[in-house]
C-alpha positions as CSV (number, residue, x, y, z in Angstrom):
1,M,95.6,152.5,92.3
2,T,95.1,151.2,95.9
3,Q,97.6,152.1,98.7
4,S,98.7,148.5,99.0
5,L,99.5,148.3,95.3
6,S,101.3,151.6,95.5
7,I,103.4,150.3,98.3
8,L,104.2,147.0,96.5
9,L,105.3,149.0,93.4
10,L,107.5,151.3,95.4
11,A,109.2,148.4,97.1
12,L,109.7,146.7,93.7
13,W,111.3,149.9,92.5
14,M,113.6,150.2,95.4
15,L,114.8,146.7,94.9
16,T,115.3,147.1,91.3
17,A,117.3,150.3,92.0
18,C,119.3,148.6,94.7
19,G,120.3,145.7,92.3
20,A,121.1,148.1,89.6
21,S,123.5,150.0,91.9
22,Q,125.1,146.7,93.1
23,A,125.4,145.6,89.4
24,T,127.1,148.7,88.4
25,A,129.5,148.4,91.3
26,A,130.2,144.8,90.3
27,T,131.1,145.8,86.8
28,E,134.0,148.1,87.3
29,I,137.7,147.1,88.1
30,T,140.8,149.0,88.7
31,V,143.9,147.9,86.9
32,A,147.3,149.1,88.2
33,A,149.5,149.0,85.0
34,A,153.1,149.7,84.2
35,A,153.6,152.9,82.1
36,D,154.9,151.0,79.0
37,L,151.3,149.5,78.7
38,T,149.7,153.0,78.2
39,P,149.0,153.0,74.5
40,A,148.2,149.2,74.3
41,F,145.8,149.5,77.2
42,Q,144.1,152.6,75.9
43,E,142.8,150.2,73.1
44,I,142.3,147.2,75.1
45,G,140.2,148.8,77.9
46,P,137.4,150.0,75.6
47,L,137.4,146.9,73.6
48,F,137.2,144.7,76.8
49,T,134.3,146.9,78.0
50,E,132.5,146.5,74.7
51,R,132.8,142.8,74.8
52,T,131.8,142.3,78.5
53,G,130.2,145.4,79.8
54,I,132.8,145.6,82.7
55,Q,134.3,149.1,83.0
56,V,138.0,149.4,83.5
57,V,139.8,152.3,85.4
58,F,143.6,152.3,84.8
59,N,146.1,153.6,87.4
60,I,149.3,153.9,85.3
61,G,152.8,154.3,87.0
62,S,156.2,152.8,87.7
63,T,156.0,149.2,88.6
64,G,157.9,149.6,91.7
65,Q,155.7,152.3,93.0
66,L,152.6,150.5,92.2
67,A,153.8,147.3,93.8
68,Q,154.4,149.5,97.0
69,Q,150.9,150.8,96.9
70,I,149.4,147.3,96.5
71,E,151.5,146.1,99.6
72,R,150.1,149.0,101.6
73,G,146.5,148.1,100.6
74,A,145.7,150.1,97.6
75,P,142.2,149.2,96.3
76,F,143.5,147.7,92.9
77,D,141.9,144.6,91.3
78,V,144.7,143.6,89.0
79,F,148.3,144.3,88.8
80,Y,150.2,144.5,85.5
81,A,154.0,144.8,86.1
82,A,156.8,145.5,83.7
83,N,159.0,142.8,85.4
84,K,157.8,139.5,87.0
85,S,159.8,139.9,90.0
86,F,157.6,142.5,91.5
87,V,154.5,140.1,91.2
88,E,156.5,137.2,92.6
89,D,157.4,139.3,95.7
90,L,154.1,140.5,96.2
91,A,152.8,136.8,95.9
92,A,155.3,135.8,98.5
93,K,153.7,138.4,100.9
94,G,150.2,137.3,100.0
95,A,149.4,140.7,98.4
96,V,148.5,138.9,95.0
97,D,146.7,135.6,94.2
98,E,149.6,133.3,93.3
99,S,147.3,131.0,91.3
100,S,146.4,133.9,89.0
101,M,150.0,135.0,88.2
102,T,150.3,135.1,84.3
103,I,153.1,136.0,82.0
104,Y,151.5,138.3,79.4
105,A,154.4,139.8,77.4
106,Q,158.1,140.8,77.2
107,G,159.2,144.4,76.5
108,R,162.1,145.8,74.7
109,I,164.0,149.0,75.2
110,T,164.9,151.6,72.5
111,V,167.1,154.7,72.5
112,W,165.0,157.7,71.4
113,T,165.4,161.1,70.0
114,R,163.2,163.7,68.4
115,A,162.7,163.4,64.7
116,D,163.6,167.0,64.1
117,Q,166.9,166.7,65.9
118,A,169.9,167.3,63.6
119,L,172.1,164.4,65.2
120,Q,170.4,161.1,65.2
121,L,171.6,158.0,67.0
122,Q,172.5,154.8,65.3
123,Q,173.7,152.8,68.4
124,L,173.8,153.1,72.1
125,T,177.4,154.1,72.2
126,D,176.5,157.2,70.2
127,L,175.5,158.8,73.6
128,L,179.1,159.4,74.3
129,D,178.9,162.3,71.9
130,P,178.9,165.5,74.2
131,A,176.1,166.8,71.8
132,Y,173.7,164.6,74.1
133,R,174.1,167.0,77.1
134,R,171.1,165.4,78.9
135,I,169.9,161.7,78.7
136,A,166.9,160.4,80.3
137,I,166.0,156.9,81.7
138,A,163.3,155.8,84.0
139,N,164.5,155.7,87.6
140,P,166.2,152.3,88.1
141,E,165.3,152.4,91.9
142,H,161.7,151.4,91.1
143,A,161.2,151.2,87.3
144,P,162.0,148.0,85.3
145,Y,162.8,149.9,82.1
146,G,165.1,152.0,84.1
147,Q,166.8,148.9,85.4
148,A,167.2,147.4,82.0
149,A,168.4,150.8,80.7
150,R,171.2,150.9,83.3
151,E,172.3,147.5,82.7
152,A,172.5,148.1,78.9
153,L,174.6,151.3,79.4
154,E,176.9,149.4,81.9
155,R,177.3,146.5,79.4
156,A,178.0,148.8,76.5
157,G,180.7,150.3,78.7
158,I,179.4,153.8,78.7
159,W,177.7,154.2,82.1
160,E,180.6,155.7,83.9
161,Q,181.2,158.3,81.2
162,I,177.6,159.5,80.8
163,K,176.1,159.0,84.4
164,D,176.5,162.7,85.2
165,R,174.4,163.5,82.3
166,L,171.5,161.3,83.3
167,V,168.0,162.6,84.2
168,F,165.6,160.3,85.9
169,G,162.0,159.9,84.9
170,E,159.4,158.6,87.3
171,N,158.3,156.1,84.9
172,V,159.1,155.1,81.4
173,A,156.2,157.3,79.9
174,Q,157.5,160.5,81.7
175,T,161.1,159.6,80.5
176,L,159.6,159.8,76.9
177,T,158.0,163.1,77.6
178,L,161.3,164.5,78.8
179,A,162.9,163.8,75.4
180,D,159.8,164.7,73.3
181,T,159.5,168.0,75.0
182,G,163.2,168.9,74.4
183,N,164.1,168.8,78.1
184,V,166.7,166.2,77.3
185,E,168.5,165.2,73.9
186,A,167.9,161.6,74.2
187,A,166.0,158.9,76.2
188,I,165.9,155.3,76.8
189,V,162.4,154.1,76.7
190,A,160.0,151.2,76.0
191,L,159.5,150.0,72.5
192,S,155.7,150.1,73.0
193,L,156.0,153.9,73.5
194,S,158.6,154.3,70.7
195,V,156.4,152.8,68.0
196,Q,153.4,155.1,68.4
197,S,155.6,158.2,68.7
198,N,156.9,160.7,66.1
199,G,160.5,160.2,67.1
200,H,163.5,158.4,65.9
201,W,164.5,155.3,67.7
202,V,167.0,152.4,67.6
203,L,166.3,149.0,69.2
204,I,168.6,148.1,72.0
205,P,169.8,144.4,71.7
206,A,168.2,142.2,74.5
207,E,171.7,140.8,75.0
208,L,172.7,144.1,76.7
209,H,170.2,143.6,79.5
210,P,170.2,139.9,80.3
211,D,169.6,140.4,84.1
212,H,166.5,142.5,83.3
213,P,164.9,140.9,80.3
214,L,161.5,142.7,81.0
215,I,159.4,139.5,81.2
216,Q,156.1,141.0,82.3
217,M,153.5,139.4,84.6
218,A,150.2,140.0,85.9
219,A,148.1,138.9,88.9
220,V,144.8,139.5,90.7
221,V,145.2,141.6,93.8
222,T,144.3,139.4,96.9
223,S,142.1,142.0,98.3
224,S,140.1,142.5,95.1
225,K,136.4,142.2,95.5
226,Q,135.9,141.7,91.7
227,Y,138.0,138.5,91.2
228,E,136.0,137.0,88.3
229,A,135.9,140.4,86.5
230,A,139.6,140.7,87.1
231,R,140.3,137.3,85.7
232,R,138.2,138.1,82.6
233,F,140.4,141.2,82.0
234,M,143.5,139.0,82.2
235,E,142.1,136.4,79.9
236,F,141.1,139.1,77.3
237,V,144.6,140.5,77.3
238,N,145.9,137.0,76.6
239,S,143.1,136.4,73.9
240,P,143.8,136.6,70.3
241,E,142.2,140.0,70.2
242,G,144.4,141.2,73.0
243,H,147.6,139.6,71.5
244,K,146.9,141.5,68.2
245,I,147.0,144.9,70.0
246,M,150.0,144.0,72.2
247,K,152.0,142.8,69.1
248,K,151.1,146.1,67.4
249,Y,153.0,147.9,70.1
250,G,156.1,145.7,69.8
251,F,155.5,143.5,72.8
252,I,156.8,140.0,72.5
253,L,153.9,137.4,73.2
254,P,154.2,134.7,75.9
255,G,155.1,131.9,73.3
256,E,157.9,133.9,71.9
257,I,159.8,135.1,75.0
258,I,163.4,135.8,74.5
259,E,165.8,134.6,77.1
260,P,169.1,136.4,76.4
261,A,172.3,134.7,76.7
262,R,174.2,136.0,79.7
């Protein structure tokens, strides 16, 4: 092999390696997602990668905390919030692309207890029983499911009686863990987490939290360098395949949104 040919082959290899590196970088997105989406996105993420070749990294947390991170410049590509108001606020500040804003689901809340617990709840007001010494909800300061839980407790007329027994989880997934591990006797959590658990749960009427109906919205983060890949992920979540998984975990799909009477 001549020296000139060797140099040419080396140059071609370097170009190919560089292109492969760029392609790899271009096929990974980071999705900031509310904690209620954990089980659904554990299924949707690998399926989306299988269909598109785009890798997905999930950053799961409280919607309010994720929104703060995005506002401060966190390197996320897509934001999946548990309440549309957080996305709308970020859009007003230019932190997410307003044209990409999409309602993807509506969540529901349940009151949850361990299946092996002797006393089982039948309705929200059962929490007045002193046997429920500690009750967990997601922190209503930054978690939409916590805000809905607080409103439901207030409208049920029991907030004042039980507020001293409340324990706040950082997000709705941590709230369920508090109950599942026996650190509290009951928890108000997302239906999407309840249906895949081994616990006993009762659905809380949407009419008890009309000011926080948990209409959930997603948007591409303005600073994203993977705009098209991010949009493809959003489209997949709202595709028939994505909807099938979301419905499996109890989410209400966009065309079926419940607007509770106030």
